[in-house]
Amino acid sequence: MIEVTGPLGARYAEILSAEALEFLAELHREFEPRRRELLALRAEREAALAAGGTLGFLPETEHIRADPSWRVAEPAPGLVDRRVEITGPTDAKMTINALNSGAKVWLADLEDANTPLWSNVVEGQLNLRDAIAGYLQYVSPDGRRYFPRQDGELATIVVRPRGWHLTEKHILVDGERIAGALVDFGLYFFHCARAQLASGSGPYFYLPKLESHLEARLWNDVFVLAQERLGIPRGTVRATVLIETFPAAFEMEEILYELREHSAGLNAGRWDYMFSVIKKFRTRGTEFLLPDRAAVTMTAPFLRAYTELLVRTCHRRGAHAIGGMAAFIPSRRDPTVNETAFAKVREDKTREADDGFDGSWVAHPDLVPVCREVFDNVLGDRPHQLGRTRDEVRVDAAQLLDVAATGGRPTEAGLRNNVSVGIQYLASWLRGSGAVAIFNLMEDAATAEISRSQVWQWLHNGVTLDTGVPVTRELVERIADEEIARLDADPDRYAEARALFTEVAVADEFVDFLTLPAYERMP
């Protein structure tokens, strides 16, 4: 039995057809038991870490890492040159802007930059299908119409579904919620796979929040079944995995191996990675204590080890290595801010290109030329750097775990920023917007997770700020009131977001993902 409990808006039936829903139901019945088993394994590993355990390279998969013979599939059409990738949600305006941006790839985000409001879930799929069919348009409030351009190259669409931990409450199969990941993947694949193939591209995906190669194996099995059911040649699907959890950093080769016939590489998902570092070792005291979020740069030793290993791992196996997000949002009113920020973006992208990355992410179209110029200077006419295998790189578990070498300390300014960003972001998230410009940065669920998890870690590990004041719940509550007052807005507008932030930032029990309780507050 398949039940849609969400309201049916205009054209929703085009996406939620009987055939598409039957396809989702088959995916759910086949893979839901394994999804739950893997989530239980996550919880077991987290409990072991809390009890004093650690992370390391798996002895049982050493033979995969030691075998030099295997490689992933050759780059698919549209994914050969990935020097600039832009990310953003799938509303009509962003879809058109991203496709027209000049980036090689658009990460069409159904995850961290998107709120899973029911209308966003379905209408995002409509926008993707319309864009591929060539008749998507956006009408601005002043009546101007915008379309994907006909006179130049459009970005290749790569869809990011939700992570394995999230469910979709508006679609029930046999009385159970279906995984959000399967909804997002299944609807896009069902409606767009053949059309993408006909256009010379293919059904491509970014896979978020994986914590093990077993979770990659589950995705690979989903791809195999989906291709068989729809008569799509096996190996047509391509997936880039975000290495954005601490455990996944120790299983990069195994993840590539599990997805090798469908693999398009790995991405250094830096923001979620920082969140995961805090989350996994949040109760372990100063050894894993990070300073202010703004003070943790990609030159920190544990992050350098992570990115160097990622490039070496990918290129050894013929896979693309894609760099992290530049979250800066240009200001139309303050050229001084822009000058400083553009210099930092250029420095960041130069480091990635010099390290051997094949491309990198930006959050705003104005940053596409900056990223492109940097990678053009390194790549020239070459589409990638797969030939740079970085054999000189040697990274061990101790280097990946060396968070303590980051240096710095928590400050009151950092605490205030975390509280303010967390509350402002959640206020927007609950209203349906998952990508929010705050203090000239594009904040999404990953960056908001850093903000709230740092507050929790500092509070529960007896941290004293640079002012000599200890972090207490009372201090956080007072700062929350003060920061809301600074926003020059009706405090009632932020009441629900403030309550949610308190739930995920200062409660005794740490909530795995802030989006879990936030989603239950949505219609």
Short mmCIF file of C-alpha atoms in Angstrom, two decimals:
data_model
loop_
_atom_site.label_atom_id
_atom_site.label_comp_id
_atom_site.label_asym_id
_atom_site.label_seq_id
_atom_site.Cartn_x
_atom_site.Cartn_y
_atom_site.Cartn_z
CA MET A 1 0.00 0.00 0.00
CA ILE A 2 1.36 3.44 -0.99
CA GLU A 3 -0.10 6.57 0.56
CA VAL A 4 0.69 10.21 -0.19
CA THR A 5 -0.30 12.30 2.82
CA GLY A 6 0.96 15.66 1.57
CA PRO A 7 -1.32 18.11 -0.26
CA LEU A 8 -1.36 17.83 -4.05
CA GLY A 9 -0.55 21.12 -5.72
CA ALA A 10 -0.63 22.04 -9.38
CA ARG A 11 1.16 19.46 -11.56
CA TYR A 12 2.13 17.30 -8.54
CA ALA A 13 0.46 14.32 -10.22
CA GLU A 14 3.05 14.53 -12.99
CA ILE A 15 5.75 13.63 -10.46
CA LEU A 16 3.69 11.48 -8.08
CA SER A 17 2.29 9.21 -10.78
CA ALA A 18 1.14 5.71 -9.91
CA GLU A 19 4.12 4.23 -11.76
CA ALA A 20 6.63 6.47 -10.00
CA LEU A 21 5.13 5.67 -6.59
CA GLU A 22 5.27 1.93 -7.33
CA PHE A 23 8.95 2.36 -8.16
CA LEU A 24 9.50 4.11 -4.82
CA ALA A 25 7.62 1.36 -3.02
CA GLU A 26 9.85 -1.31 -4.54
CA LEU A 27 12.96 0.58 -3.47
CA HIS A 28 11.59 0.93 0.06
CA ARG A 29 10.61 -2.72 0.45
CA GLU A 30 13.95 -3.90 -0.90
CA PHE A 31 16.30 -1.59 0.99
CA GLU A 32 14.60 -0.25 4.13
CA PRO A 33 15.74 -3.16 6.36
CA ARG A 34 19.38 -2.60 5.36
CA ARG A 35 19.08 1.15 5.85
CA ARG A 36 17.95 0.59 9.43
CA GLU A 37 20.72 -1.91 10.07
CA LEU A 38 23.32 0.57 8.87
CA LEU A 39 21.91 3.36 11.03
CA ALA A 40 22.14 0.99 13.98
CA LEU A 41 25.81 0.37 13.12
CA ARG A 42 26.39 4.12 13.20
CA ALA A 43 24.95 4.26 16.70
CA GLU A 44 27.14 1.35 17.83
CA ARG A 45 30.28 3.04 16.51
CA GLU A 46 29.35 6.31 18.19
CA ALA A 47 28.82 4.55 21.50
CA ALA A 48 32.23 2.91 21.17
CA LEU A 49 33.87 6.29 20.55
CA ALA A 50 32.11 7.80 23.55
CA ALA A 51 33.46 4.92 25.63
CA GLY A 52 37.05 5.77 24.68
CA GLY A 53 37.42 4.08 21.30
CA THR A 54 39.03 5.57 18.23
CA LEU A 55 38.94 5.49 14.45
CA GLY A 56 41.37 3.78 12.12
CA PHE A 57 41.81 2.09 8.77
CA LEU A 58 39.91 -1.21 8.67
CA PRO A 59 42.06 -4.35 8.89
CA GLU A 60 39.36 -6.45 7.23
CA THR A 61 39.55 -4.38 4.03
CA GLU A 62 43.32 -4.02 3.85
CA HIS A 63 43.37 -6.26 0.76
CA ILE A 64 41.28 -3.68 -1.14
CA ARG A 65 43.63 -0.85 -0.24
CA ALA A 66 46.69 -2.96 -1.07
CA ASP A 67 45.47 -4.11 -4.51
CA PRO A 68 46.82 -1.67 -7.14
CA SER A 69 44.89 -3.18 -10.04
CA TRP A 70 41.33 -1.89 -9.64
CA ARG A 71 40.06 1.45 -10.90
CA VAL A 72 36.70 3.19 -11.06
CA ALA A 73 34.74 3.68 -14.28
CA GLU A 74 35.97 6.18 -16.86
CA PRO A 75 34.51 9.71 -16.47
CA ALA A 76 31.01 9.93 -17.91
CA PRO A 77 29.83 12.53 -20.46
CA GLY A 78 29.51 15.91 -18.75
CA LEU A 79 31.74 14.83 -15.88
CA VAL A 80 35.10 14.80 -17.62
CA ASP A 81 35.90 18.45 -16.85
CA ARG A 82 34.64 19.55 -13.44
CA ARG A 83 36.89 22.52 -12.70
CA VAL A 84 34.04 24.65 -11.33
CA GLU A 85 30.93 23.33 -9.61
CA ILE A 86 28.14 25.51 -8.22
CA THR A 87 25.73 24.35 -5.56
CA GLY A 88 22.23 25.40 -4.61
CA PRO A 89 18.61 24.34 -4.10
CA THR A 90 16.23 23.41 -6.91
CA ASP A 91 13.77 26.30 -6.90
CA ALA A 92 13.16 27.64 -10.41
CA LYS A 93 15.28 30.79 -10.02
CA MET A 94 18.30 28.95 -8.64
CA THR A 95 17.96 26.20 -11.22
CA ILE A 96 18.17 28.69 -14.07
CA ASN A 97 20.94 30.75 -12.46
CA ALA A 98 23.03 27.65 -11.78
CA LEU A 99 22.58 26.19 -15.27
CA ASN A 100 23.52 29.56 -16.80
CA SER A 101 26.36 30.32 -14.35
CA GLY A 102 29.27 29.15 -16.47
CA ALA A 103 30.08 26.38 -14.00
CA LYS A 104 30.80 22.95 -15.43
CA VAL A 105 28.55 21.19 -12.90
CA TRP A 106 25.52 22.17 -10.85
CA LEU A 107 24.96 20.28 -7.62
CA ALA A 108 21.17 20.36 -7.59
CA ASP A 109 20.72 20.18 -3.87
CA LEU A 110 17.81 18.34 -2.31
CA GLU A 111 19.76 18.08 0.95
CA ASP A 112 21.69 20.65 3.03
CA ALA A 113 20.79 23.74 0.96
CA ASN A 114 17.15 22.69 0.72
CA THR A 115 14.44 22.53 3.35
CA PRO A 116 12.42 19.31 2.88
CA LEU A 117 9.15 21.21 2.94
CA TRP A 118 6.70 19.10 0.96
CA SER A 119 6.32 21.74 -1.75
CA ASN A 120 10.13 21.93 -2.11
CA VAL A 121 10.38 18.14 -2.44
CA VAL A 122 7.87 17.86 -5.29
CA GLU A 123 8.36 21.18 -7.04
CA GLY A 124 12.13 20.70 -7.04
CA GLN A 125 11.59 17.52 -9.04
CA LEU A 126 9.28 19.38 -11.43
CA ASN A 127 11.91 22.08 -11.96
CA LEU A 128 14.59 19.50 -12.71
CA ARG A 129 12.39 17.67 -15.18
CA ASP A 130 11.31 20.90 -16.86
CA ALA A 131 14.90 22.11 -17.10
CA ILE A 132 16.01 18.90 -18.79
CA ALA A 133 13.02 19.03 -21.15
CA GLY A 134 13.92 22.61 -22.06
CA TYR A 135 10.84 24.52 -20.93
CA LEU A 136 11.63 25.72 -17.42
CA GLN A 137 11.13 29.43 -16.83
CA TYR A 138 11.14 31.83 -13.89
CA VAL A 139 9.04 34.99 -13.76
CA SER A 140 10.41 37.66 -11.41
CA PRO A 141 8.15 39.88 -9.29
CA ASP A 142 8.58 42.66 -11.86
CA GLY A 143 7.39 40.39 -14.66
CA ARG A 144 10.71 39.58 -16.33
CA ARG A 145 11.12 36.04 -17.60
CA TYR A 146 14.27 33.94 -17.29
CA PHE A 147 15.16 30.70 -19.07
CA PRO A 148 18.12 28.33 -19.31
CA ARG A 149 20.20 29.82 -22.11
CA GLN A 150 20.16 28.39 -25.60
CA ASP A 151 23.42 29.98 -26.79
CA GLY A 152 26.01 28.31 -24.57
CA GLU A 153 26.97 25.37 -22.41
CA LEU A 154 24.72 24.57 -19.46
CA ALA A 155 26.08 23.08 -16.27
CA THR A 156 25.79 19.31 -15.94
CA ILE A 157 23.12 18.43 -13.38
CA VAL A 158 24.23 16.29 -10.43
CA VAL A 159 21.48 15.71 -7.87
CA ARG A 160 22.20 15.44 -4.15
CA PRO A 161 19.46 13.44 -2.39
CA ARG A 162 18.92 13.51 1.35
CA GLY A 163 21.12 11.43 3.65
CA TRP A 164 20.22 7.95 4.83
CA HIS A 165 19.14 9.25 8.27
CA LEU A 166 16.17 11.31 7.03
CA THR A 167 12.70 10.08 6.18
CA GLU A 168 9.85 11.54 4.12
CA LYS A 169 6.71 11.77 6.22
CA HIS A 170 4.42 12.58 3.29
CA ILE A 171 4.91 9.25 1.50
CA LEU A 172 4.09 6.03 3.36
CA VAL A 173 4.72 2.52 2.11
CA ASP A 174 2.85 -0.17 4.02
CA GLY A 175 2.32 2.39 6.77
CA GLU A 176 6.03 3.29 7.08
CA ARG A 177 7.80 6.46 6.11
CA ILE A 178 10.09 5.99 3.13
CA ALA A 179 13.70 7.18 3.29
CA GLY A 180 14.10 10.71 1.97
CA ALA A 181 17.16 9.51 0.05
CA LEU A 182 15.06 7.01 -1.90
CA VAL A 183 12.33 9.57 -2.60
CA ASP A 184 14.80 12.10 -3.99
CA PHE A 185 16.82 9.56 -5.95
CA GLY A 186 13.83 7.51 -7.11
CA LEU A 187 11.69 10.35 -8.43
CA TYR A 188 14.58 11.98 -10.28
CA PHE A 189 15.80 8.69 -11.75
CA PHE A 190 12.29 7.60 -12.76
CA HIS A 191 11.44 10.83 -14.54
CA CYS A 192 14.81 12.05 -15.81
CA ALA A 193 17.24 9.17 -16.41
CA ARG A 194 16.16 8.43 -19.96
CA ALA A 195 15.87 12.12 -20.84
CA GLN A 196 19.38 12.77 -19.56
CA LEU A 197 20.73 9.89 -21.63
CA ALA A 198 18.96 11.23 -24.71
CA SER A 199 20.58 14.61 -24.15
CA GLY A 200 24.06 13.08 -24.04
CA SER A 201 24.40 13.24 -20.27
CA GLY A 202 23.16 10.82 -17.62
CA PRO A 203 21.60 10.41 -14.18
CA TYR A 204 24.33 11.67 -11.86
CA PHE A 205 24.30 12.02 -8.08
CA TYR A 206 26.19 13.38 -5.10
CA LEU A 207 25.88 11.07 -2.08
CA PRO A 208 25.93 12.81 1.33
CA LYS A 209 26.63 11.84 4.92
CA LEU A 210 28.01 8.33 4.26
CA GLU A 211 29.86 6.89 7.24
CA SER A 212 31.11 3.60 5.83
CA HIS A 213 31.74 1.57 2.71
CA LEU A 214 28.74 -0.56 3.67
CA GLU A 215 26.54 2.48 3.16
CA ALA A 216 28.19 2.98 -0.24
CA ARG A 217 27.43 -0.67 -1.03
CA LEU A 218 23.78 -0.02 -0.25
CA TRP A 219 23.72 2.88 -2.70
CA ASN A 220 25.38 0.74 -5.35
CA ASP A 221 22.70 -1.91 -4.94
CA VAL A 222 20.03 0.78 -5.25
CA PHE A 223 21.60 1.89 -8.53
CA VAL A 224 21.73 -1.66 -9.88
CA LEU A 225 18.09 -2.39 -9.10
CA ALA A 226 16.91 0.97 -10.46
CA GLN A 227 18.75 0.51 -13.74
CA GLU A 228 17.41 -3.02 -14.14
CA ARG A 229 13.80 -2.00 -13.47
CA LEU A 230 13.84 0.89 -15.94
CA GLY A 231 15.94 -0.85 -18.59
CA ILE A 232 18.85 1.56 -18.22
CA PRO A 233 22.29 0.05 -18.98
CA ARG A 234 24.15 -0.94 -15.84
CA GLY A 235 26.90 1.56 -15.04
CA THR A 236 24.98 4.51 -16.46
CA VAL A 237 24.46 6.05 -13.02
CA ARG A 238 27.46 7.95 -11.69
CA ALA A 239 27.88 9.05 -8.11
CA THR A 240 30.33 11.34 -6.35
CA VAL A 241 30.58 10.67 -2.63
CA LEU A 242 31.04 13.50 -0.19
CA ILE A 243 33.70 12.58 2.33
CA GLU A 244 32.10 14.69 5.01
CA THR A 245 32.08 12.41 8.04
CA PHE A 246 35.06 11.52 10.19
CA PRO A 247 34.57 7.73 9.82
CA ALA A 248 34.36 7.95 6.02
CA ALA A 249 37.83 9.52 5.86
CA PHE A 250 39.23 6.16 6.96
CA GLU A 251 37.28 4.26 4.27
CA MET A 252 37.80 6.33 1.12
CA GLU A 253 39.28 3.54 -0.97
CA GLU A 254 36.64 1.08 0.16
CA ILE A 255 33.89 3.56 -0.74
CA LEU A 256 35.32 3.98 -4.23
CA TYR A 257 35.65 0.21 -4.53
CA GLU A 258 32.01 -0.47 -3.61
CA LEU A 259 30.80 2.08 -6.17
CA ARG A 260 33.54 1.49 -8.74
CA GLU A 261 31.27 0.81 -11.74
CA HIS A 262 29.17 3.86 -10.78
CA SER A 263 31.81 6.08 -9.20
CA ALA A 264 32.54 9.63 -10.34
CA GLY A 265 34.92 10.48 -7.49
CA LEU A 266 35.01 11.99 -4.02
CA ASN A 267 34.40 15.48 -2.68
CA ALA A 268 36.01 17.13 0.33
CA GLY A 269 32.84 18.15 2.16
CA ARG A 270 34.69 20.37 4.60
CA TRP A 271 31.82 21.87 6.61
CA ASP A 272 30.05 18.63 7.45
CA TYR A 273 33.47 17.08 8.06
CA MET A 274 34.19 19.64 10.77
CA PHE A 275 30.75 18.99 12.24
CA SER A 276 31.41 15.26 12.24
CA VAL A 277 34.76 15.69 13.98
CA ILE A 278 33.02 17.60 16.77
CA LYS A 279 30.09 15.22 16.87
CA LYS A 280 32.01 11.96 17.00
CA PHE A 281 34.38 13.06 19.76
CA ARG A 282 32.21 15.64 21.48
CA THR A 283 32.62 14.10 24.95
CA ARG A 284 36.38 13.52 24.79
CA GLY A 285 37.62 16.80 26.25
CA THR A 286 40.35 19.07 24.94
CA GLU A 287 41.95 16.48 22.64
CA PHE A 288 39.17 17.03 20.09
CA LEU A 289 38.17 20.57 20.99
CA LEU A 290 38.06 23.01 18.08
CA PRO A 291 38.41 26.78 18.42
CA ASP A 292 36.05 29.29 16.80
CA ARG A 293 34.67 28.05 13.49
CA ALA A 294 36.21 31.00 11.62
CA ALA A 295 39.64 30.11 13.03
CA VAL A 296 39.59 26.56 11.64
CA THR A 297 41.03 26.85 8.14
CA MET A 298 41.92 24.16 5.64
CA THR A 299 45.57 24.54 6.62
CA ALA A 300 44.88 22.93 10.01
CA PRO A 301 46.98 19.72 10.15
CA PHE A 302 44.04 17.31 10.49
CA LEU A 303 42.28 18.94 7.51
CA ARG A 304 45.45 18.98 5.41
CA ALA A 305 45.87 15.26 6.07
CA TYR A 306 42.25 14.63 5.04
CA THR A 307 42.42 16.55 1.76
CA GLU A 308 45.87 15.24 0.79
CA LEU A 309 44.69 11.67 1.36
CA LEU A 310 41.52 12.31 -0.64
CA VAL A 311 43.41 13.49 -3.72
CA ARG A 312 45.89 10.64 -3.55
CA THR A 313 43.14 8.06 -3.06
CA CYS A 314 41.04 9.36 -5.94
CA HIS A 315 43.81 9.72 -8.49
CA ARG A 316 45.28 6.35 -7.64
CA ARG A 317 41.94 4.85 -8.70
CA GLY A 318 41.17 7.13 -11.67
CA ALA A 319 38.50 9.10 -9.82
CA HIS A 320 37.96 12.86 -9.69
CA ALA A 321 38.83 14.72 -6.50
CA ILE A 322 36.60 17.75 -5.98
CA GLY A 323 37.44 20.50 -3.50
CA GLY A 324 35.32 22.15 -0.86
CA MET A 325 32.81 24.96 -0.73
CA ALA A 326 33.63 28.65 -0.98
CA ALA A 327 30.67 29.97 1.01
CA PHE A 328 31.33 33.71 0.61
CA ILE A 329 28.41 35.78 -0.74
CA PRO A 330 29.54 38.94 -2.55
CA SER A 331 28.20 42.24 -1.25
CA ARG A 332 26.74 44.75 -3.69
CA ARG A 333 27.28 47.53 -1.13
CA ASP A 334 30.73 46.95 0.37
CA PRO A 335 33.62 46.57 -2.09
CA THR A 336 36.11 46.41 0.78
CA VAL A 337 34.45 43.27 2.13
CA ASN A 338 34.50 41.81 -1.37
CA GLU A 339 38.17 42.57 -1.93
CA THR A 340 39.20 40.76 1.23
CA ALA A 341 36.84 37.83 0.69
CA PHE A 342 37.73 37.33 -2.99
CA ALA A 343 41.40 37.20 -2.01
CA LYS A 344 40.63 34.46 0.52
CA VAL A 345 38.57 32.51 -2.02
CA ARG A 346 41.38 32.77 -4.57
CA GLU A 347 43.93 31.60 -1.99
CA ASP A 348 41.70 28.65 -1.02
CA LYS A 349 41.10 27.55 -4.61
CA THR A 350 44.78 27.99 -5.49
CA ARG A 351 45.74 25.67 -2.66
CA GLU A 352 43.26 23.06 -3.90
CA ALA A 353 44.37 23.30 -7.53
CA ASP A 354 48.02 23.08 -6.52
CA ASP A 355 47.26 20.06 -4.34
CA GLY A 356 45.87 18.20 -7.35
CA PHE A 357 42.12 18.66 -7.01
CA ASP A 358 40.27 18.47 -10.32
CA GLY A 359 37.73 21.16 -9.47
CA SER A 360 36.02 22.88 -6.60
CA TRP A 361 32.72 24.27 -5.30
CA VAL A 362 31.29 27.76 -5.09
CA ALA A 363 27.96 28.91 -3.67
CA HIS A 364 27.42 32.05 -5.76
CA PRO A 365 27.60 32.72 -9.52
CA ASP A 366 29.95 35.69 -8.97
CA LEU A 367 32.57 33.25 -7.67
CA VAL A 368 32.49 31.03 -10.76
CA PRO A 369 35.00 33.19 -12.71
CA VAL A 370 37.38 33.28 -9.73
CA CYS A 371 37.40 29.50 -9.35
CA ARG A 372 37.58 28.95 -13.09
CA GLU A 373 40.57 31.29 -13.48
CA VAL A 374 42.49 29.53 -10.72
CA PHE A 375 41.91 26.06 -12.17
CA ASP A 376 42.49 27.29 -15.73
CA ASN A 377 45.94 28.47 -14.65
CA VAL A 378 46.79 25.00 -13.36
CA LEU A 379 44.92 22.79 -15.84
CA GLY A 380 45.40 24.73 -19.05
CA ASP A 381 43.73 22.68 -21.78
CA ARG A 382 43.64 19.53 -19.66
CA PRO A 383 40.20 18.56 -18.28
CA HIS A 384 41.52 17.28 -14.96
CA GLN A 385 44.62 16.25 -12.99
CA LEU A 386 44.03 12.50 -12.77
CA GLY A 387 47.62 11.95 -13.88
CA ARG A 388 48.92 13.49 -10.64
CA THR A 389 48.73 10.42 -8.44
CA ARG A 390 50.41 12.11 -5.46
CA ASP A 391 52.43 9.01 -4.64
CA GLU A 392 54.56 11.06 -2.27
CA VAL A 393 51.62 11.55 0.10
CA ARG A 394 51.65 9.39 3.20
CA VAL A 395 48.84 9.88 5.70
CA ASP A 396 48.29 7.72 8.76
CA ALA A 397 45.44 7.53 11.25
CA ALA A 398 47.27 9.66 13.80
CA GLN A 399 47.47 12.57 11.35
CA LEU A 400 43.77 12.38 10.54
CA LEU A 401 42.99 12.36 14.25
CA ASP A 402 45.35 15.19 15.21
CA VAL A 403 42.64 17.74 15.94
CA ALA A 404 44.58 19.07 18.93
CA ALA A 405 47.25 20.56 16.65
CA THR A 406 44.73 23.05 15.28
CA GLY A 407 45.52 25.53 18.04
CA GLY A 408 43.47 28.55 18.98
CA ARG A 409 40.76 28.77 21.60
CA PRO A 410 37.03 29.47 21.85
CA THR A 411 36.13 33.13 22.20
CA GLU A 412 33.04 35.07 23.19
CA ALA A 413 32.86 36.48 19.66
CA GLY A 414 32.89 32.92 18.30
CA LEU A 415 30.16 31.84 20.71
CA ARG A 416 28.02 34.83 19.76
CA ASN A 417 28.48 34.11 16.08
CA ASN A 418 27.51 30.46 16.55
CA VAL A 419 24.36 31.36 18.48
CA SER A 420 23.30 34.10 16.07
CA VAL A 421 23.96 32.05 12.93
CA GLY A 422 22.22 29.01 14.40
CA ILE A 423 19.06 30.87 15.33
CA GLN A 424 18.89 32.91 12.11
CA TYR A 425 19.43 29.81 10.00
CA LEU A 426 16.80 27.75 11.80
CA ALA A 427 14.29 30.59 11.47
CA SER A 428 14.76 30.52 7.70
CA TRP A 429 14.84 26.71 7.56
CA LEU A 430 11.49 26.42 9.31
CA ARG A 431 10.01 28.87 6.79
CA GLY A 432 11.22 26.74 3.89
CA SER A 433 14.61 28.17 2.91
CA GLY A 434 17.66 25.95 3.43
CA ALA A 435 20.34 28.22 1.90
CA VAL A 436 20.60 31.53 3.74
CA ALA A 437 23.02 34.46 3.40
CA ILE A 438 24.14 35.46 6.92
CA PHE A 439 27.10 37.79 7.58
CA ASN A 440 28.18 37.51 3.91
CA LEU A 441 28.37 33.71 4.05
CA MET A 442 26.03 31.17 2.51
CA GLU A 443 24.86 29.12 5.45
CA ASP A 444 23.27 25.72 4.97
CA ALA A 445 22.49 22.82 7.28
CA ALA A 446 26.16 21.79 7.44
CA THR A 447 27.43 25.16 8.63
CA ALA A 448 24.53 25.49 11.06
CA GLU A 449 25.50 22.07 12.43
CA ILE A 450 29.01 23.37 13.17
CA SER A 451 27.54 26.34 15.01
CA ARG A 452 25.24 24.37 17.27
CA SER A 453 27.63 21.45 17.85
CA GLN A 454 30.42 23.79 18.91
CA VAL A 455 28.11 25.39 21.47
CA TRP A 456 27.20 21.92 22.78
CA GLN A 457 30.84 20.81 22.91
CA TRP A 458 32.05 23.95 24.68
CA LEU A 459 29.20 23.78 27.16
CA HIS A 460 29.66 20.11 28.01
CA ASN A 461 33.45 20.13 28.22
CA GLY A 462 33.95 22.95 30.71
CA VAL A 463 35.33 25.46 28.23
CA THR A 464 36.34 28.92 29.43
CA LEU A 465 36.26 31.68 26.82
CA ASP A 466 38.96 34.23 26.08
CA THR A 467 37.15 36.60 28.44
CA GLY A 468 37.68 34.22 31.35
CA VAL A 469 33.96 33.40 31.46
CA PRO A 470 32.96 29.72 31.47
CA VAL A 471 30.41 28.54 28.92
CA THR A 472 27.17 27.76 30.74
CA ARG A 473 23.60 27.29 29.69
CA GLU A 474 22.74 30.60 31.33
CA LEU A 475 25.41 32.36 29.26
CA VAL A 476 24.15 30.79 26.02
CA GLU A 477 20.55 31.74 26.87
CA ARG A 478 21.56 35.34 27.61
CA ILE A 479 23.59 35.61 24.42
CA ALA A 480 20.65 34.23 22.44
CA ASP A 481 18.40 37.01 23.76
CA GLU A 482 21.04 39.65 23.06
CA GLU A 483 21.76 38.43 19.54
CA ILE A 484 18.07 38.29 18.65
CA ALA A 485 17.68 41.86 19.93
CA ARG A 486 20.54 42.93 17.65
CA LEU A 487 18.66 41.66 14.60
CA ASP A 488 16.22 44.55 14.94
CA ALA A 489 13.25 42.29 14.40
CA ASP A 490 10.23 41.09 16.28
CA PRO A 491 11.55 38.56 18.84
CA ASP A 492 8.43 36.46 18.30
CA ARG A 493 9.63 35.81 14.77
CA TYR A 494 12.58 33.93 16.23
CA ALA A 495 10.80 32.26 19.14
CA GLU A 496 10.43 28.83 17.52
CA ALA A 497 13.95 28.92 16.08
CA ARG A 498 15.35 29.90 19.47
CA ALA A 499 13.53 27.03 21.15
CA LEU A 500 14.82 24.60 18.53
CA PHE A 501 18.37 25.93 18.83
CA THR A 502 18.22 25.40 22.58
CA GLU A 503 17.04 21.84 21.98
CA VAL A 504 19.96 20.98 19.71
CA ALA A 505 22.72 23.12 21.27
CA VAL A 506 22.44 22.99 25.06
CA ALA A 507 20.29 19.99 25.97
CA ASP A 508 21.90 17.16 27.94
CA GLU A 509 21.48 14.70 25.06
CA PHE A 510 23.13 15.50 21.74
CA VAL A 511 20.72 15.30 18.79
CA ASP A 512 22.39 13.53 15.86
CA PHE A 513 21.17 16.03 13.25
CA LEU A 514 19.39 19.32 13.87
CA THR A 515 17.21 18.61 10.82
CA LEU A 516 15.56 15.68 12.61
CA PRO A 517 13.65 17.69 15.26
CA ALA A 518 13.33 20.62 12.82
CA TYR A 519 11.57 18.41 10.27
CA GLU A 520 9.01 17.27 12.84
CA ARG A 521 8.06 20.93 13.37
CA MET A 522 7.19 21.27 9.68
CA PRO A 523 3.74 20.65 8.21
#
